[in-house]
Short mmCIF file of C-alpha atoms and ligand atoms in Angstrom, two decimals:
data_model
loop_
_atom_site.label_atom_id
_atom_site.label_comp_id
_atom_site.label_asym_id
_atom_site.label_seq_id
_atom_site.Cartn_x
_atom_site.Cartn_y
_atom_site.Cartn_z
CA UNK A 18 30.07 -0.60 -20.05
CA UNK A 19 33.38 1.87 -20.16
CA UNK A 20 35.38 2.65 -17.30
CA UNK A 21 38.10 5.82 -17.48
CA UNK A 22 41.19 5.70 -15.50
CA UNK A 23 44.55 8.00 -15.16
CA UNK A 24 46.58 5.96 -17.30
CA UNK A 25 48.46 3.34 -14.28
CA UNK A 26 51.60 2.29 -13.96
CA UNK A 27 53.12 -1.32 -13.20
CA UNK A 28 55.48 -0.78 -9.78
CA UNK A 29 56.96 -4.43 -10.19
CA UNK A 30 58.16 -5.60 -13.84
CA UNK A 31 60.95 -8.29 -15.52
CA UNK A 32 61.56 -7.06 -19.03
CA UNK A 33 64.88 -9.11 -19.40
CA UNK A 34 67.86 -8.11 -22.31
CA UNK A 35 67.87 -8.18 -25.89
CA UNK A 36 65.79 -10.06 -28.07
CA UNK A 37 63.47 -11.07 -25.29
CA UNK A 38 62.72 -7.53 -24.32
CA UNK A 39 62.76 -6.02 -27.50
CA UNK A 40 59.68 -8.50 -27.80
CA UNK A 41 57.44 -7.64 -24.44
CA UNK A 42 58.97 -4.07 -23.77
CA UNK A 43 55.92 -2.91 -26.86
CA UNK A 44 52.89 -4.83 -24.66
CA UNK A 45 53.70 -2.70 -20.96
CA UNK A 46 54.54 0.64 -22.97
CA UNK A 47 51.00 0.23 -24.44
CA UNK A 48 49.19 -0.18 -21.05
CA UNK A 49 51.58 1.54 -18.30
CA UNK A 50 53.50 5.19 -18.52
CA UNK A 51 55.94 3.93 -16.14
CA UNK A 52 57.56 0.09 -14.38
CA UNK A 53 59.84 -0.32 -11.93
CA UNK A 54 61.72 -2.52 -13.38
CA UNK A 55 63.87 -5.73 -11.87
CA UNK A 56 67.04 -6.19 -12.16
CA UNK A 57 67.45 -9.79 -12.19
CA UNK A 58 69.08 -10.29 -15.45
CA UNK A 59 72.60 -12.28 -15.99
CA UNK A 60 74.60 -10.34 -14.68
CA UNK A 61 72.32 -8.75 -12.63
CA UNK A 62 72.36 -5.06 -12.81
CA UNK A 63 74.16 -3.97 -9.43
CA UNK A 64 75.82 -0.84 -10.54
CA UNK A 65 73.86 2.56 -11.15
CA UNK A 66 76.19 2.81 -14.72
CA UNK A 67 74.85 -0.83 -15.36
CA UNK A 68 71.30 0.17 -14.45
CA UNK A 69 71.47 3.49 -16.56
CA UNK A 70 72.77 1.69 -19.72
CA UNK A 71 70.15 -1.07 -19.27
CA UNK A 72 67.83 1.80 -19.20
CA UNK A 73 68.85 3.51 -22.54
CA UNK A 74 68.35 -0.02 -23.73
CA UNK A 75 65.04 0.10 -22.99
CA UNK A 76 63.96 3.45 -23.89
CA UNK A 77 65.36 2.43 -27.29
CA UNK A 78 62.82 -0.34 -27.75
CA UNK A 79 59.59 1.82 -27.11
CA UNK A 80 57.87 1.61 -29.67
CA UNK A 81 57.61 5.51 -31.52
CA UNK A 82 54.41 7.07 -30.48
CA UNK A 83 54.26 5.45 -27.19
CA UNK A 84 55.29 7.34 -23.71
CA UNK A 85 57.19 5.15 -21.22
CA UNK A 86 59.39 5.65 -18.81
CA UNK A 87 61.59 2.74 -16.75
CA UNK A 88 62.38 3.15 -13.32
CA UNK A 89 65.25 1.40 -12.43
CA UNK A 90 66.38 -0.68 -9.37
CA UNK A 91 69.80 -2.20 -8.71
CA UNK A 92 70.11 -5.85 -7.35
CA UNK A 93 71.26 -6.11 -3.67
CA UNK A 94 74.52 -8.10 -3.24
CA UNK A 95 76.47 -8.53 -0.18
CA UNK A 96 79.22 -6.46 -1.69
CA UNK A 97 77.09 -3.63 -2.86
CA UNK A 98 78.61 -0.63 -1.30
CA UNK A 99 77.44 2.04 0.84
CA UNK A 100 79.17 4.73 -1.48
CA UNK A 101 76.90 3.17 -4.79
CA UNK A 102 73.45 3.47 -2.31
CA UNK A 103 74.66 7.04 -2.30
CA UNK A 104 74.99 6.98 -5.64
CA UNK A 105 71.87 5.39 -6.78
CA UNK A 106 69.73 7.91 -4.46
CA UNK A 107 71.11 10.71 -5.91
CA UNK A 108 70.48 9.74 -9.96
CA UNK A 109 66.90 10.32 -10.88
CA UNK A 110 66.39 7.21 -12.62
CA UNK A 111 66.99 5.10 -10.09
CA UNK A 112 64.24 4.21 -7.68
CA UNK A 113 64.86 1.45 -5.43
CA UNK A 114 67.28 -1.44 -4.85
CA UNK A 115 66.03 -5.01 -4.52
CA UNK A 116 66.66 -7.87 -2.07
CA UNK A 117 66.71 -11.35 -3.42
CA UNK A 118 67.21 -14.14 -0.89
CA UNK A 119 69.89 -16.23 -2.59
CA UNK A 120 68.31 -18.76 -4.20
CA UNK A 121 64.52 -17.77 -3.70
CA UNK A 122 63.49 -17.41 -7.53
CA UNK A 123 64.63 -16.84 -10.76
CA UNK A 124 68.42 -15.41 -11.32
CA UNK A 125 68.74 -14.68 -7.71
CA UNK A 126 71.69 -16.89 -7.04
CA UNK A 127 73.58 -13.21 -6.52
CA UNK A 128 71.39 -12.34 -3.71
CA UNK A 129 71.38 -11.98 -0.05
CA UNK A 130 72.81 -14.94 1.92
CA UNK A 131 72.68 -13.09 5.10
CA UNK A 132 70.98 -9.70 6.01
CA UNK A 133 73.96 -8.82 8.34
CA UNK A 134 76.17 -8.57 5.68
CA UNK A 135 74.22 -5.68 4.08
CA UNK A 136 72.64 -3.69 7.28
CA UNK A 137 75.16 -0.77 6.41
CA UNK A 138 73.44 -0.62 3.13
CA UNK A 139 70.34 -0.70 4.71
CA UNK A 140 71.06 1.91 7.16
CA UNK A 141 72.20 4.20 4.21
CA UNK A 142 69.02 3.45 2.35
CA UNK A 143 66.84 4.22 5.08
CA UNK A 144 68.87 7.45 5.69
CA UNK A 145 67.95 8.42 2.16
CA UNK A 146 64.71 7.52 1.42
CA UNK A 147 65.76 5.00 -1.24
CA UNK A 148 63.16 2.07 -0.90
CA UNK A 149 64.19 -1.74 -0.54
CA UNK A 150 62.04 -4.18 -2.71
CA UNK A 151 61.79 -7.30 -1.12
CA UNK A 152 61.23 -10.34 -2.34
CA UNK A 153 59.68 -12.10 0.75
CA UNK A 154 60.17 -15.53 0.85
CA UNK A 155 62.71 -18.06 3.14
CA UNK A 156 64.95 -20.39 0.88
CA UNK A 157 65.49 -22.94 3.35
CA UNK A 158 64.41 -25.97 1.41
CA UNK A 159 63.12 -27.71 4.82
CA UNK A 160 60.27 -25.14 4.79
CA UNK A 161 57.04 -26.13 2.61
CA UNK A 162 56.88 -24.05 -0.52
CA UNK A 163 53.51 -22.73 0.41
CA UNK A 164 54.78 -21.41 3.70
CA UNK A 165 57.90 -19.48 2.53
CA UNK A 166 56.29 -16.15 2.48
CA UNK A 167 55.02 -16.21 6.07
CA UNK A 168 58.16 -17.89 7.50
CA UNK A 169 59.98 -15.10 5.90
CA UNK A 170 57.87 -12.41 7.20
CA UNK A 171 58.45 -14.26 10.82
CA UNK A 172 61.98 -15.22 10.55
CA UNK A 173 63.39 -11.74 8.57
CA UNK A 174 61.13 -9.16 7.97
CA UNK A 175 59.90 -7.80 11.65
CA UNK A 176 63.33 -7.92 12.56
CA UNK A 177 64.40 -5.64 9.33
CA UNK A 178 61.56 -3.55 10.08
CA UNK A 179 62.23 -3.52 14.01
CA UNK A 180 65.76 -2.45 13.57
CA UNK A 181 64.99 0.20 10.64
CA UNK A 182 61.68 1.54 11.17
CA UNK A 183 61.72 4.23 8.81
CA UNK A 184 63.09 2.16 6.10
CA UNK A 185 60.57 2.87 2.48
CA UNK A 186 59.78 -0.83 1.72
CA UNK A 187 57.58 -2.75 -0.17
CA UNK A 188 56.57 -6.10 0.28
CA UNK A 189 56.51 -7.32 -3.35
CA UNK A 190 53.72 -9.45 -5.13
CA UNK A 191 52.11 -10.49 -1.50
CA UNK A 192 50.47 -13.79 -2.01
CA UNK A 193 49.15 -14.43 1.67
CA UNK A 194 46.92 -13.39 4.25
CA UNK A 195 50.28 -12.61 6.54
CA UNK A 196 51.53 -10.89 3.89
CA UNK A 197 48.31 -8.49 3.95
CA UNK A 198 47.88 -8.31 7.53
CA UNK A 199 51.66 -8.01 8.16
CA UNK A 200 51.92 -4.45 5.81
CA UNK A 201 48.72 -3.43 7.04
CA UNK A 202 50.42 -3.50 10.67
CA UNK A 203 52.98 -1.25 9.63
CA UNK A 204 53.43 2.39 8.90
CA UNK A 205 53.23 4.84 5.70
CA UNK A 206 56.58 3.51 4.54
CA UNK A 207 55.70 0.47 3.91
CA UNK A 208 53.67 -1.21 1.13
CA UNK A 209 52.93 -3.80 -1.08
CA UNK A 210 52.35 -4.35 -4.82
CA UNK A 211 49.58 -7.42 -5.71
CA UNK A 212 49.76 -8.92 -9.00
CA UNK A 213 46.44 -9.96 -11.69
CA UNK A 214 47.17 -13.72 -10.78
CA UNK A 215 47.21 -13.69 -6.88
CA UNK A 216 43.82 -11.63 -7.77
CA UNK A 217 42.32 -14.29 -9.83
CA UNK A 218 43.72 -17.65 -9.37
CA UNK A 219 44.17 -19.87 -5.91
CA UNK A 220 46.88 -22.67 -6.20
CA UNK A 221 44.42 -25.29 -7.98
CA UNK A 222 45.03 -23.48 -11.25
CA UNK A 223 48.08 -25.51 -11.27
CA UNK A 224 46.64 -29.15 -11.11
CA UNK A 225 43.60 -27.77 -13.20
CA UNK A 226 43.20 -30.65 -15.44
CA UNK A 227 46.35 -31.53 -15.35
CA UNK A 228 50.10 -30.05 -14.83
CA UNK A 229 49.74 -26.36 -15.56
CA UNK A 230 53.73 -24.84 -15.71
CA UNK A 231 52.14 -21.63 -17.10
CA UNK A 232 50.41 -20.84 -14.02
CA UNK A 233 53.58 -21.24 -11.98
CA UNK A 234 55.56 -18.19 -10.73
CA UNK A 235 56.92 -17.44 -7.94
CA UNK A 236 56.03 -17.05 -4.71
CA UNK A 237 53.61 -19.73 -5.94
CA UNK A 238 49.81 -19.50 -5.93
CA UNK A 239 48.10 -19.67 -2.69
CA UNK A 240 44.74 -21.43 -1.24
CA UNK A 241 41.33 -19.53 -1.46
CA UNK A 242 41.58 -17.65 1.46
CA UNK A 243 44.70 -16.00 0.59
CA UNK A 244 43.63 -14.90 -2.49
CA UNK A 245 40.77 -13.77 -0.72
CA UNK A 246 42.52 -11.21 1.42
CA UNK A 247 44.57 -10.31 -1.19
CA UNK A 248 41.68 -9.05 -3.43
CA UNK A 249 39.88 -7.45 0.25
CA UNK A 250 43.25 -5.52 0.41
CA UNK A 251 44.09 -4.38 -3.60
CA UNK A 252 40.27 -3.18 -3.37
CA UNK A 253 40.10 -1.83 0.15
CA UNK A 254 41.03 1.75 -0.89
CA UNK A 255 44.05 1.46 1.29
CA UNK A 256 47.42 3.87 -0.29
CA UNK A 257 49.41 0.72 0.95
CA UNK A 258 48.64 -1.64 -1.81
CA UNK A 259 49.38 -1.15 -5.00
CA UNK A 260 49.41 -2.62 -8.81
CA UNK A 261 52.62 -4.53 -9.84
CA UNK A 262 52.07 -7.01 -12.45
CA UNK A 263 55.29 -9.33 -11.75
CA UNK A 264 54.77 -10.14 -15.48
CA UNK A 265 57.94 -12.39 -16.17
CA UNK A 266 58.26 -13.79 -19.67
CA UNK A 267 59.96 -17.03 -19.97
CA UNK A 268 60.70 -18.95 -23.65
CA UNK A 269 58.07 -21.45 -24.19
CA UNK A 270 60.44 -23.97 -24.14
CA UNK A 271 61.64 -23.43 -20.64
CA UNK A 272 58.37 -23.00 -19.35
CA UNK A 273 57.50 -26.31 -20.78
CA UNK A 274 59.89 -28.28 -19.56
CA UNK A 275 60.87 -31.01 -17.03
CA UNK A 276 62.24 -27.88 -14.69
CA UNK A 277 60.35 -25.35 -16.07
CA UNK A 278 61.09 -21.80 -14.36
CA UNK A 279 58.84 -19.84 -12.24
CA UNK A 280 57.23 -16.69 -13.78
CA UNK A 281 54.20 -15.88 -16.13
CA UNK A 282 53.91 -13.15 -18.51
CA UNK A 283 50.85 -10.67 -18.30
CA UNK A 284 51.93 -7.44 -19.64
CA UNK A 285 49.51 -7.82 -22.76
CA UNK A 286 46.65 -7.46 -20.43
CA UNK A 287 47.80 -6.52 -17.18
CA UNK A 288 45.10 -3.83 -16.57
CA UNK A 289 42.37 -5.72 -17.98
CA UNK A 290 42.78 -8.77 -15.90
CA UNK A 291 43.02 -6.26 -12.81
CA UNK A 292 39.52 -5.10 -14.16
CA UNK A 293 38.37 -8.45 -13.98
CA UNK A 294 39.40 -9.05 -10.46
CA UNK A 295 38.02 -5.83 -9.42
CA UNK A 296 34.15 -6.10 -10.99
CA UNK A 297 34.39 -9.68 -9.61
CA UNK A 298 34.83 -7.78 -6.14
CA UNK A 299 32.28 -5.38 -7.19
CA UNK A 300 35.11 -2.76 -6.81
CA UNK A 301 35.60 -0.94 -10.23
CA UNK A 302 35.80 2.13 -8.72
CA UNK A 303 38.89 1.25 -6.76
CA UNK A 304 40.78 0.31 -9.40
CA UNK A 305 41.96 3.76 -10.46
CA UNK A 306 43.49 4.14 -6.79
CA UNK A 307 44.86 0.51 -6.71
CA UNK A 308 46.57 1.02 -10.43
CA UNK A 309 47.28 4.70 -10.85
CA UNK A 310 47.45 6.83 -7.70
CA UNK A 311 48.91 4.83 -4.68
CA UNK A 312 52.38 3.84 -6.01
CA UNK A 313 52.86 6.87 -7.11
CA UNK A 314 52.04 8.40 -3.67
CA UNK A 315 54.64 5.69 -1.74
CA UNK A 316 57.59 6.62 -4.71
CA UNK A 317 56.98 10.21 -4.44
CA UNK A 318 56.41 10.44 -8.10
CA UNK A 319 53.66 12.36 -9.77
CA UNK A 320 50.34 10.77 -10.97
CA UNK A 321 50.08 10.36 -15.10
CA UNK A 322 48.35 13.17 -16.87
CA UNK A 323 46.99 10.89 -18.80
CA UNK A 324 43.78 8.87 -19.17
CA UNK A 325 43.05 5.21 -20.05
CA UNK A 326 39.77 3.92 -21.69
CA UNK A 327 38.69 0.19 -21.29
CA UNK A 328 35.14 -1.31 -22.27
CA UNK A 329 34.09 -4.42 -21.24
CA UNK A 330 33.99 -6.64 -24.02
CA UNK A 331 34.92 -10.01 -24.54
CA UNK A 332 38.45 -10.88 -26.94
CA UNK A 333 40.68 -13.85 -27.51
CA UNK A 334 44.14 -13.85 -25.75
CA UNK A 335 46.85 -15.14 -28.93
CA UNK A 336 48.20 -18.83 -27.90
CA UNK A 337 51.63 -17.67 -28.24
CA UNK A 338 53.28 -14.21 -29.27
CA UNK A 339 57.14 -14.32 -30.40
CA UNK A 340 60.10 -14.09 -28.01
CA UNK A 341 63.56 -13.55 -29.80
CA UNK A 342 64.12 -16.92 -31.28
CA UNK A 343 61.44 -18.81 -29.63
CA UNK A 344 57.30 -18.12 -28.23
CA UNK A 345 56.49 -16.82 -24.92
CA UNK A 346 52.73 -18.31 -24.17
CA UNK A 347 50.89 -15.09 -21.98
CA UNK A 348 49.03 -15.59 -18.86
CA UNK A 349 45.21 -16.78 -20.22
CA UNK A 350 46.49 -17.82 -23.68
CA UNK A 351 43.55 -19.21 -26.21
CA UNK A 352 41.23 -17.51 -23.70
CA UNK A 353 38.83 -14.99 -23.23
CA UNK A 354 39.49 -11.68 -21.83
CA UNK A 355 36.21 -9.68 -20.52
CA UNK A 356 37.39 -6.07 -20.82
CA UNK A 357 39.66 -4.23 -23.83
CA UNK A 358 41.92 -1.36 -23.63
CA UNK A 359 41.19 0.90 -26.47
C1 NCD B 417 60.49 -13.86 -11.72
C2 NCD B 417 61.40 -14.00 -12.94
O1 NCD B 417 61.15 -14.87 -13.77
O2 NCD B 417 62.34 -13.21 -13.08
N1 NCD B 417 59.69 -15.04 -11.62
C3 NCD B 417 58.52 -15.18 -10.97
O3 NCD B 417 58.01 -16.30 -10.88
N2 NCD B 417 57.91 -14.16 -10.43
C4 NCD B 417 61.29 -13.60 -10.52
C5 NCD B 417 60.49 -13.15 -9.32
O4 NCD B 417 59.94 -12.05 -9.29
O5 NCD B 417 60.38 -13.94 -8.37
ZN1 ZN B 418 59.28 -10.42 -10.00
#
């Protein structure tokens, strides 16, 4: 069996600096002709001259041949000003500006303490169409891990969304039911991206046999019947939900570890393991909409020219690939992967 698709594009990305990106910048370029791309790095990239230089950076690692094209995002800080948002939605490289709750994940101890110290931004963004990329989870360490995402939809998000309805925003890597139901009950301006392992794995992938730090990320893997409603929404056919792989290389070394850090890396088969998720859901023919034409639609971008070819046969994900000066072990290393892109 073949399936053809407009060649997609991955609308939530971590490509990191240097070495390490040099390394996994080759694997997305392959698959996707454009990422938005996070800005979490150390520093984090909160200036659009930062963002613009990161960007040559990257551009300069494509490999020759290939076609790919970063869309940057700066990294929301209480003292990000109004005059930069002004900035940033002017340049056309930059495409959004991301909220990290302090503390909520990896390299977001920049982030947002408290939303009222950046509602002016807010109110700018809104003003000019410049969407806000949320990661949605509380950081209150009294709230259960597993509940983060809907507290945070409760406790922050309606009123966000209450006090700037016409705010572009998307709900990044949902992992929940309330995640799904709560971007379903809003309007065109707001979506969210779904990554391959909310699609595929529930939260026993992480005790499966034992301690499994390669299927952690964050927010963290979910029971059945979220991932359930996450795959009813990426293959519902709805514009609102679309593809963003969250892939999020770590050194093999950190990941195994007594603290080892939230994130797994699936840019060397991101659109393959979507095509897994999707036959599972007897949905292949949804997966062209989920991966190639709704985030385009919500950015205001154009959909690729190109096409993409994948056949469904079986191959062998590497144990580890190199990563600067250390290995970066992908999502379903040793394992077998059911569909190819050619
Ligand atoms: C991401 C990272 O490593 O930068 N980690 C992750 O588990 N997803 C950060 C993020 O998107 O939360
Ligand atoms: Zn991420």
């Amino acid at each position: 069996m073949q399936i053809t698709l407009t060649r997609p594009d991955d609308w939530h990305l971590h490509l990191r600096d240097e070495a390490a990106m040099r390394a996994v910048v080759p694997y997305t370029a392959r698959q996707f002709a454009r990422a938005i791309v996070m800005p979490n790095l150390v520093p984090p990239i909160t200036s659009v001259d930062q963002a613009l230089r990161y960007r040559q950076r990257i551009v300069e690692a494509v490999p020759t041949g290939l076609s790919f094209e970063p869309l940057m995002t700066l990294y929301l800080t209480e003292s990000l000003s109004v005059t930069e948002i002004e900035k940033a939605a002017l340049d056309p490289h930059i495409h959004g500006v991301k909220l990290y709750p302090a503390g909520a994940t990896t390299n977001s101890d920049s982030g947002v303490r408290d939303v009222q110290a950046v509602l002016p931004v807010l109110e700018k963004m809104e003003e000019l169409g410049l969407p806000l990329l949320v990661h949605g989870e509380v950081t209150n360490p009294e709230v259960d891990v597993f509940d983060r995402e809907s507290v945070f939809i409760e406790k922050t998000l309606n009123g966000l969304i209450t006090r700037f309805p016409k705010l572009k925003l998307v709900l990044e890597h949902i992992t929940t039911k309330e995640g799904v139901d709560w971007v379903l009950a809003q309007t065109e301006n707001v979506g969210g991206t779904i990554t391959p392992q909310h699609l595929l794995l529930n939260r026993n992938a992480l005790f499966q046999g034992g301690m499994r730090p390669h299927h952690y990320c964050l927010p963290v893997l979910k029971r059945e019947v979220h991932r359930e409603a996450l795959v009813k929404a990426a293959t519902s056919g709805n514009s609102r939900f679309f593809l963003g792989t969250d892939s999020a290389p770590h050194a093999q070394s950190r990941k195994e570890n007594a603290c080892g850090c939230a994130g797994i890396f699936s840019a060397h088969a991101a659109i393959e393991l979507y095509a897994e998720a999707f036959e599972q859901a007897n949905a292949l023919d949804r997966l062209e909409g989920f991966a190639s034409l709704h985030g385009p639609q919500f950015y205001g971008l154009p959909v690729n020219k190109e096409k993409i070819t994948l056949n469904k046969r079986d191959w062998t994900v590497d144990s580890s690939y190199p990563f600067g000066d250390d290995r970066l072990v992908p999502f379903r290393a040793g394992e077998t992967i059911h569909w190819k892109l050619e």
